mmCIF file of C-alpha atoms in Angstrom:
data_model
loop_
_atom_site.group_PDB
_atom_site.id
_atom_site.type_symbol
_atom_site.label_atom_id
_atom_site.label_comp_id
_atom_site.label_asym_id
_atom_site.label_seq_id
_atom_site.Cartn_x
_atom_site.Cartn_y
_atom_site.Cartn_z
ATOM 1 C CA MET H 1 85.278 162.937 186.705
ATOM 2 C CA SER H 2 84.535 159.019 187.271
ATOM 3 C CA SER H 3 84.967 156.811 184.014
ATOM 4 C CA GLY H 4 83.898 153.593 183.771
ATOM 5 C CA PRO H 5 80.853 151.086 182.723
ATOM 6 C CA ASP H 6 79.125 152.545 186.272
ATOM 7 C CA ALA H 7 79.744 156.363 184.396
ATOM 8 C CA GLU H 8 78.356 155.056 181.126
ATOM 9 C CA THR H 9 75.578 153.286 182.633
ATOM 10 C CA ASP H 10 74.953 156.437 184.758
ATOM 11 C CA LEU H 11 75.144 159.189 181.693
ATOM 12 C CA ARG H 12 72.616 156.500 179.434
ATOM 13 C CA THR H 13 70.806 156.934 182.532
ATOM 14 C CA ARG H 14 70.276 160.983 182.528
ATOM 15 C CA TYR H 15 69.741 160.869 178.687
ATOM 16 C CA LYS H 16 66.846 158.473 179.278
ATOM 17 C CA ARG H 17 65.329 161.261 181.951
ATOM 18 C CA GLU H 18 65.658 164.020 180.185
ATOM 19 C CA ALA H 19 64.295 162.488 176.515
ATOM 20 C CA ALA H 20 60.896 161.223 178.157
ATOM 21 C CA GLU H 21 60.811 164.236 181.153
ATOM 22 C CA ARG H 22 60.513 166.693 177.248
ATOM 23 C CA ALA H 23 58.617 164.281 175.990
ATOM 24 C CA VAL H 24 56.173 164.733 178.907
ATOM 25 C CA GLU H 25 56.040 168.701 178.321
ATOM 26 C CA PHE H 26 54.030 168.168 175.844
ATOM 27 C CA VAL H 27 51.353 166.320 178.199
ATOM 28 C CA GLU H 28 48.150 168.501 178.894
ATOM 29 C CA SER H 29 44.949 168.254 181.181
ATOM 30 C CA GLY H 30 41.921 166.843 179.399
ATOM 31 C CA MET H 31 44.724 164.590 177.488
ATOM 32 C CA ILE H 32 43.797 160.726 176.597
ATOM 33 C CA VAL H 33 47.662 159.712 177.422
ATOM 34 C CA GLY H 34 49.462 156.115 176.303
ATOM 35 C CA LEU H 35 51.806 155.390 178.954
ATOM 36 C CA GLY H 36 55.246 153.335 177.089
ATOM 37 C CA THR H 37 57.135 150.273 178.513
ATOM 38 C CA GLY H 38 60.912 150.286 179.553
ATOM 39 C CA SER H 39 63.427 152.002 180.888
ATOM 40 C CA THR H 40 63.652 154.901 179.531
ATOM 41 C CA ALA H 41 59.364 155.421 179.334
ATOM 42 C CA ILE H 42 58.945 154.282 182.829
ATOM 43 C CA PHE H 43 60.973 158.442 183.264
ATOM 44 C CA ALA H 44 58.237 159.580 181.706
ATOM 45 C CA VAL H 45 55.434 157.232 183.836
ATOM 46 C CA ARG H 46 57.202 159.279 187.092
ATOM 47 C CA ARG H 47 57.250 162.187 185.628
ATOM 48 C CA ILE H 48 54.073 162.683 185.143
ATOM 49 C CA GLY H 49 52.929 160.801 188.725
ATOM 50 C CA ALA H 50 54.762 164.321 189.666
ATOM 51 C CA LEU H 51 52.597 166.528 187.499
ATOM 52 C CA LEU H 52 49.071 164.912 189.264
ATOM 53 C CA SER H 53 50.632 165.141 192.634
ATOM 54 C CA VAL H 54 50.896 168.544 192.853
ATOM 55 C CA GLY H 55 48.128 169.487 190.487
ATOM 56 C CA ALA H 56 50.111 170.314 187.334
ATOM 57 C CA LEU H 57 48.384 168.268 185.986
ATOM 58 C CA ARG H 58 44.913 167.899 185.676
ATOM 59 C CA ASP H 59 42.531 165.265 184.531
ATOM 60 C CA LEU H 60 44.277 162.644 181.916
ATOM 61 C CA VAL H 61 42.656 159.066 181.016
ATOM 62 C CA ARG H 62 45.690 156.296 181.004
ATOM 63 C CA VAL H 63 46.685 153.188 179.251
ATOM 64 C CA PRO H 64 48.962 151.551 180.062
ATOM 65 C CA THR H 65 51.131 149.602 177.679
ATOM 66 C CA SER H 66 51.943 146.115 180.412
ATOM 67 C CA ALA H 67 51.564 144.799 183.045
ATOM 68 C CA ALA H 68 54.558 146.622 184.599
ATOM 69 C CA THR H 69 54.241 149.648 183.702
ATOM 70 C CA GLU H 70 50.893 149.775 184.909
ATOM 71 C CA ALA H 71 52.258 148.621 188.146
ATOM 72 C CA GLU H 72 54.352 152.111 187.950
ATOM 73 C CA ALA H 73 51.396 153.668 187.970
ATOM 74 C CA ARG H 74 49.121 152.125 190.297
ATOM 75 C CA ARG H 75 51.930 152.606 193.089
ATOM 76 C CA LEU H 76 52.197 156.174 192.049
ATOM 77 C CA GLY H 77 48.451 157.112 192.579
ATOM 78 C CA ILE H 78 47.672 157.980 189.081
ATOM 79 C CA PRO H 79 44.173 156.658 188.115
ATOM 80 C CA LEU H 80 44.035 153.709 184.858
ATOM 81 C CA LEU H 81 41.565 153.253 182.612
ATOM 82 C CA ASN H 82 40.448 150.132 182.349
ATOM 83 C CA ALA H 83 41.751 149.007 178.348
ATOM 84 C CA GLY H 84 38.535 146.779 178.079
ATOM 85 C CA ASP H 85 36.966 149.560 178.080
ATOM 86 C CA GLY H 86 37.672 150.481 174.378
ATOM 87 C CA LEU H 87 41.941 152.491 173.827
ATOM 88 C CA GLN H 88 39.947 154.822 170.773
ATOM 89 C CA GLY H 89 40.885 157.867 170.781
ATOM 90 C CA ILE H 90 44.403 158.188 172.856
ATOM 91 C CA ASP H 91 46.087 161.202 172.274
ATOM 92 C CA LEU H 92 49.733 160.902 172.909
ATOM 93 C CA THR H 93 51.553 157.302 173.696
ATOM 94 C CA ILE H 94 55.576 158.335 175.103
ATOM 95 C CA ASP H 95 56.532 155.038 174.646
ATOM 96 C CA GLY H 96 60.630 153.746 174.287
ATOM 97 C CA ALA H 97 61.862 151.566 171.360
ATOM 98 C CA ASP H 98 65.299 149.552 170.839
ATOM 99 C CA GLU H 99 66.108 150.498 167.490
ATOM 100 C CA VAL H 100 65.475 153.930 165.419
ATOM 101 C CA ASP H 101 66.184 154.551 161.754
ATOM 102 C CA PRO H 102 66.100 158.166 159.638
ATOM 103 C CA GLU H 103 62.901 157.364 158.765
ATOM 104 C CA LEU H 104 60.996 157.110 162.927
ATOM 105 C CA ASN H 105 60.741 152.906 162.067
ATOM 106 C CA LEU H 106 61.853 151.035 165.526
ATOM 107 C CA ILE H 107 62.303 147.810 166.900
ATOM 108 C CA LYS H 108 60.835 147.361 169.835
ATOM 109 C CA GLY H 109 59.525 144.310 172.390
ATOM 110 C CA GLY H 110 62.576 144.806 174.856
ATOM 111 C CA GLY H 111 61.113 144.657 177.643
ATOM 112 C CA GLY H 112 58.462 142.275 176.431
ATOM 113 C CA ALA H 113 54.922 144.351 175.717
ATOM 114 C CA LEU H 114 54.905 144.847 172.316
ATOM 115 C CA LEU H 115 51.901 143.342 171.320
ATOM 116 C CA ARG H 116 50.495 145.710 173.768
ATOM 117 C CA GLU H 117 52.696 148.326 173.092
ATOM 118 C CA LYS H 118 51.231 147.840 169.679
ATOM 119 C CA ILE H 119 47.491 147.799 169.958
ATOM 120 C CA VAL H 120 47.981 151.751 171.547
ATOM 121 C CA ALA H 121 50.324 152.769 169.505
ATOM 122 C CA GLN H 122 47.765 152.317 166.491
ATOM 123 C CA ALA H 123 44.738 153.689 168.771
ATOM 124 C CA SER H 124 47.333 156.693 168.731
ATOM 125 C CA ARG H 125 46.878 160.131 167.324
ATOM 126 C CA ARG H 126 50.349 161.023 168.165
ATOM 127 C CA GLU H 127 53.161 157.580 169.352
ATOM 128 C CA MET H 128 56.324 159.677 170.552
ATOM 129 C CA ILE H 129 59.153 158.060 170.688
ATOM 130 C CA VAL H 130 62.722 159.003 173.386
ATOM 131 C CA VAL H 131 65.578 157.189 173.494
ATOM 132 C CA ASP H 132 69.237 158.609 173.632
ATOM 133 C CA ASP H 133 71.526 158.657 171.344
ATOM 134 C CA THR H 134 72.362 154.352 171.770
ATOM 135 C CA LYS H 135 69.905 153.525 170.123
ATOM 136 C CA LEU H 136 69.779 155.504 166.580
ATOM 137 C CA SER H 137 70.579 153.054 163.527
ATOM 138 C CA SER H 138 71.282 153.065 160.183
ATOM 139 C CA ARG H 139 68.972 150.426 159.165
ATOM 140 C CA LEU H 140 67.176 148.909 161.119
ATOM 141 C CA GLY H 141 68.077 144.993 162.648
ATOM 142 C CA LYS H 142 71.606 146.290 162.371
ATOM 143 C CA GLN H 143 71.838 146.218 166.147
ATOM 144 C CA ARG H 144 69.145 144.724 168.186
ATOM 145 C CA PRO H 145 67.172 141.232 167.190
ATOM 146 C CA LEU H 146 63.845 141.353 166.332
ATOM 147 C CA PRO H 147 61.199 140.375 168.949
ATOM 148 C CA VAL H 148 58.857 137.825 167.994
ATOM 149 C CA GLU H 149 55.787 136.647 170.075
ATOM 150 C CA VAL H 150 54.824 133.270 169.262
ATOM 151 C CA ILE H 151 52.223 131.289 170.612
ATOM 152 C CA TRP H 152 53.163 128.562 172.807
ATOM 153 C CA PHE H 153 51.772 125.525 170.888
ATOM 154 C CA GLY H 154 54.267 124.678 167.969
ATOM 155 C CA TRP H 155 56.224 127.478 168.652
ATOM 156 C CA ARG H 156 59.630 125.277 167.374
ATOM 157 C CA SER H 157 57.334 125.270 164.260
ATOM 158 C CA GLN H 158 57.897 129.135 164.184
ATOM 159 C CA VAL H 159 62.053 129.037 164.553
ATOM 160 C CA GLY H 160 62.358 127.677 162.042
ATOM 161 C CA TYR H 161 60.128 128.861 159.484
ATOM 162 C CA LEU H 162 61.574 132.301 161.083
ATOM 163 C CA GLU H 163 64.715 130.464 160.208
ATOM 164 C CA SER H 164 64.167 130.240 156.517
ATOM 165 C CA LEU H 165 63.254 133.470 156.486
ATOM 166 C CA GLY H 166 67.304 134.114 157.131
ATOM 167 C CA ALA H 167 66.624 134.260 161.232
ATOM 168 C CA GLN H 168 69.007 133.758 164.264
ATOM 169 C CA VAL H 169 66.449 132.772 166.661
ATOM 170 C CA SER H 170 67.141 132.269 170.218
ATOM 171 C CA VAL H 171 64.294 132.417 172.126
ATOM 172 C CA ARG H 172 64.131 134.281 175.626
ATOM 173 C CA ARG H 173 64.656 133.194 178.696
ATOM 174 C CA SER H 174 63.089 134.140 182.397
ATOM 175 C CA ASP H 175 66.402 134.858 185.040
ATOM 176 C CA GLY H 176 65.000 131.167 186.163
ATOM 177 C CA GLY H 177 65.664 129.845 183.246
ATOM 178 C CA ALA H 178 62.743 128.891 181.857
ATOM 179 C CA PRO H 179 61.301 130.901 178.456
ATOM 180 C CA PHE H 180 60.326 134.065 179.022
ATOM 181 C CA ARG H 181 56.157 134.306 179.254
ATOM 182 C CA SER H 182 54.811 137.875 178.116
ATOM 183 C CA ASP H 183 51.240 139.194 179.750
ATOM 184 C CA GLN H 184 49.667 137.785 177.321
ATOM 185 C CA GLY H 185 51.489 134.496 178.857
ATOM 186 C CA ASN H 186 53.356 134.030 175.173
ATOM 187 C CA PHE H 187 56.400 133.155 174.106
ATOM 188 C CA ILE H 188 59.331 135.460 172.849
ATOM 189 C CA LEU H 189 61.957 134.401 170.077
ATOM 190 C CA ASP H 190 64.254 137.384 169.510
ATOM 191 C CA CYS H 191 65.561 136.283 165.875
ATOM 192 C CA ALA H 192 69.176 138.075 164.846
ATOM 193 C CA PHE H 193 68.072 139.424 160.398
ATOM 194 C CA GLY H 194 71.616 141.416 160.232
ATOM 195 C CA SER H 195 71.039 144.296 158.624
ATOM 196 C CA ILE H 196 66.702 144.233 157.134
ATOM 197 C CA GLY H 197 67.264 145.524 154.029
ATOM 198 C CA ARG H 198 62.855 145.278 153.234
ATOM 199 C CA PRO H 199 61.537 145.338 156.869
ATOM 200 C CA ALA H 200 57.525 146.280 154.948
ATOM 201 C CA GLU H 201 58.302 142.759 153.530
ATOM 202 C CA LEU H 202 59.024 140.790 156.214
ATOM 203 C CA ALA H 203 56.695 142.418 158.600
ATOM 204 C CA VAL H 204 53.944 141.173 155.559
ATOM 205 C CA GLN H 205 56.009 137.667 155.831
ATOM 206 C CA LEU H 206 55.394 137.810 160.083
ATOM 207 C CA GLY H 207 52.559 138.749 159.878
ATOM 208 C CA ALA H 208 50.172 135.723 157.425
ATOM 209 C CA ARG H 209 52.190 133.515 159.666
ATOM 210 C CA SER H 210 50.101 131.393 161.771
ATOM 211 C CA GLY H 211 51.386 131.018 166.071
ATOM 212 C CA ILE H 212 52.823 134.140 165.363
ATOM 213 C CA VAL H 213 51.126 137.242 167.299
ATOM 214 C CA GLU H 214 52.688 140.283 166.857
ATOM 215 C CA HIS H 215 56.191 141.724 165.215
ATOM 216 C CA GLY H 216 58.473 144.519 166.818
ATOM 217 C CA LEU H 217 58.978 146.708 163.934
ATOM 218 C CA PHE H 218 57.238 149.459 164.371
ATOM 219 C CA LEU H 219 57.406 151.113 160.488
ATOM 220 C CA GLY H 220 55.227 154.707 160.049
ATOM 221 C CA LEU H 221 54.007 154.705 164.444
ATOM 222 C CA ALA H 222 56.737 156.973 165.084
ATOM 223 C CA THR H 223 54.973 160.563 164.443
ATOM 224 C CA ASP H 224 57.666 161.819 166.794
ATOM 225 C CA LEU H 225 61.065 161.494 168.175
ATOM 226 C CA ILE H 226 62.839 162.319 171.010
ATOM 227 C CA VAL H 227 66.232 161.883 171.383
ATOM 228 C CA ALA H 228 69.039 163.017 173.854
ATOM 229 C CA GLY H 229 72.589 162.671 174.317
ATOM 230 C CA GLU H 230 75.914 164.005 174.756
ATOM 231 C CA VAL H 231 75.511 167.119 172.144
ATOM 232 C CA GLY H 232 71.714 167.991 174.041
ATOM 233 C CA ILE H 233 68.214 167.362 173.043
ATOM 234 C CA SER H 234 66.792 167.085 169.782
ATOM 235 C CA HIS H 235 62.784 166.175 168.882
ATOM 236 C CA ARG H 236 62.007 165.437 165.682
ATOM 237 C CA THR H 237 58.119 164.533 163.603
ATOM 238 C CA ARG H 238 57.674 162.872 161.076
ATOM 239 C CA SER H 239 57.759 164.242 157.138
#
């Protein structure tokens, strides 16, 4: 049996695919479905595309959460809803997460799509999160920094504010070294708070600050969690 970094990467990819494809089993013809962003959710997009192509699913309305997901859906020939027409009554959204705590609260935004992802999540009757087991955490912030999306105007003042809340802040960069831009043209500040003891309080502090467009704390939004790992696949719902 092969071992090493490549083998571990292949194994994690398999777990991501298994979790995403299990979630697609909950998709029914005629639904309005949110399509998530990231390396796990993309497997759900591809599986939905495959089922549509053979007629196993029909008459779906799909809502992408990012330009990247929209591009992949169009490549697969998946018809999409014009987001400008409104996002009311999404039956099910399948999306990933960067970190998940025992109460199904999340840190999201590693792919830079946190604003659209949260808009879609808030419009969804069911928000199904798909992850491999490395994303599970006893407390948010222990494993991943918190992405915070800010407008470019005065963005350095947001760095100072976030540092006053206890974060070590870094500006997300694109491959060429320029500041990463979200689909809305905003900057992403990755904020290492460490273990976040009061996520709801922090969410209020971030939401009250002008110039902060959105943050990656998704609290009380996930209804379902599907986790794949060495011991198999598990499905939890919010109690």
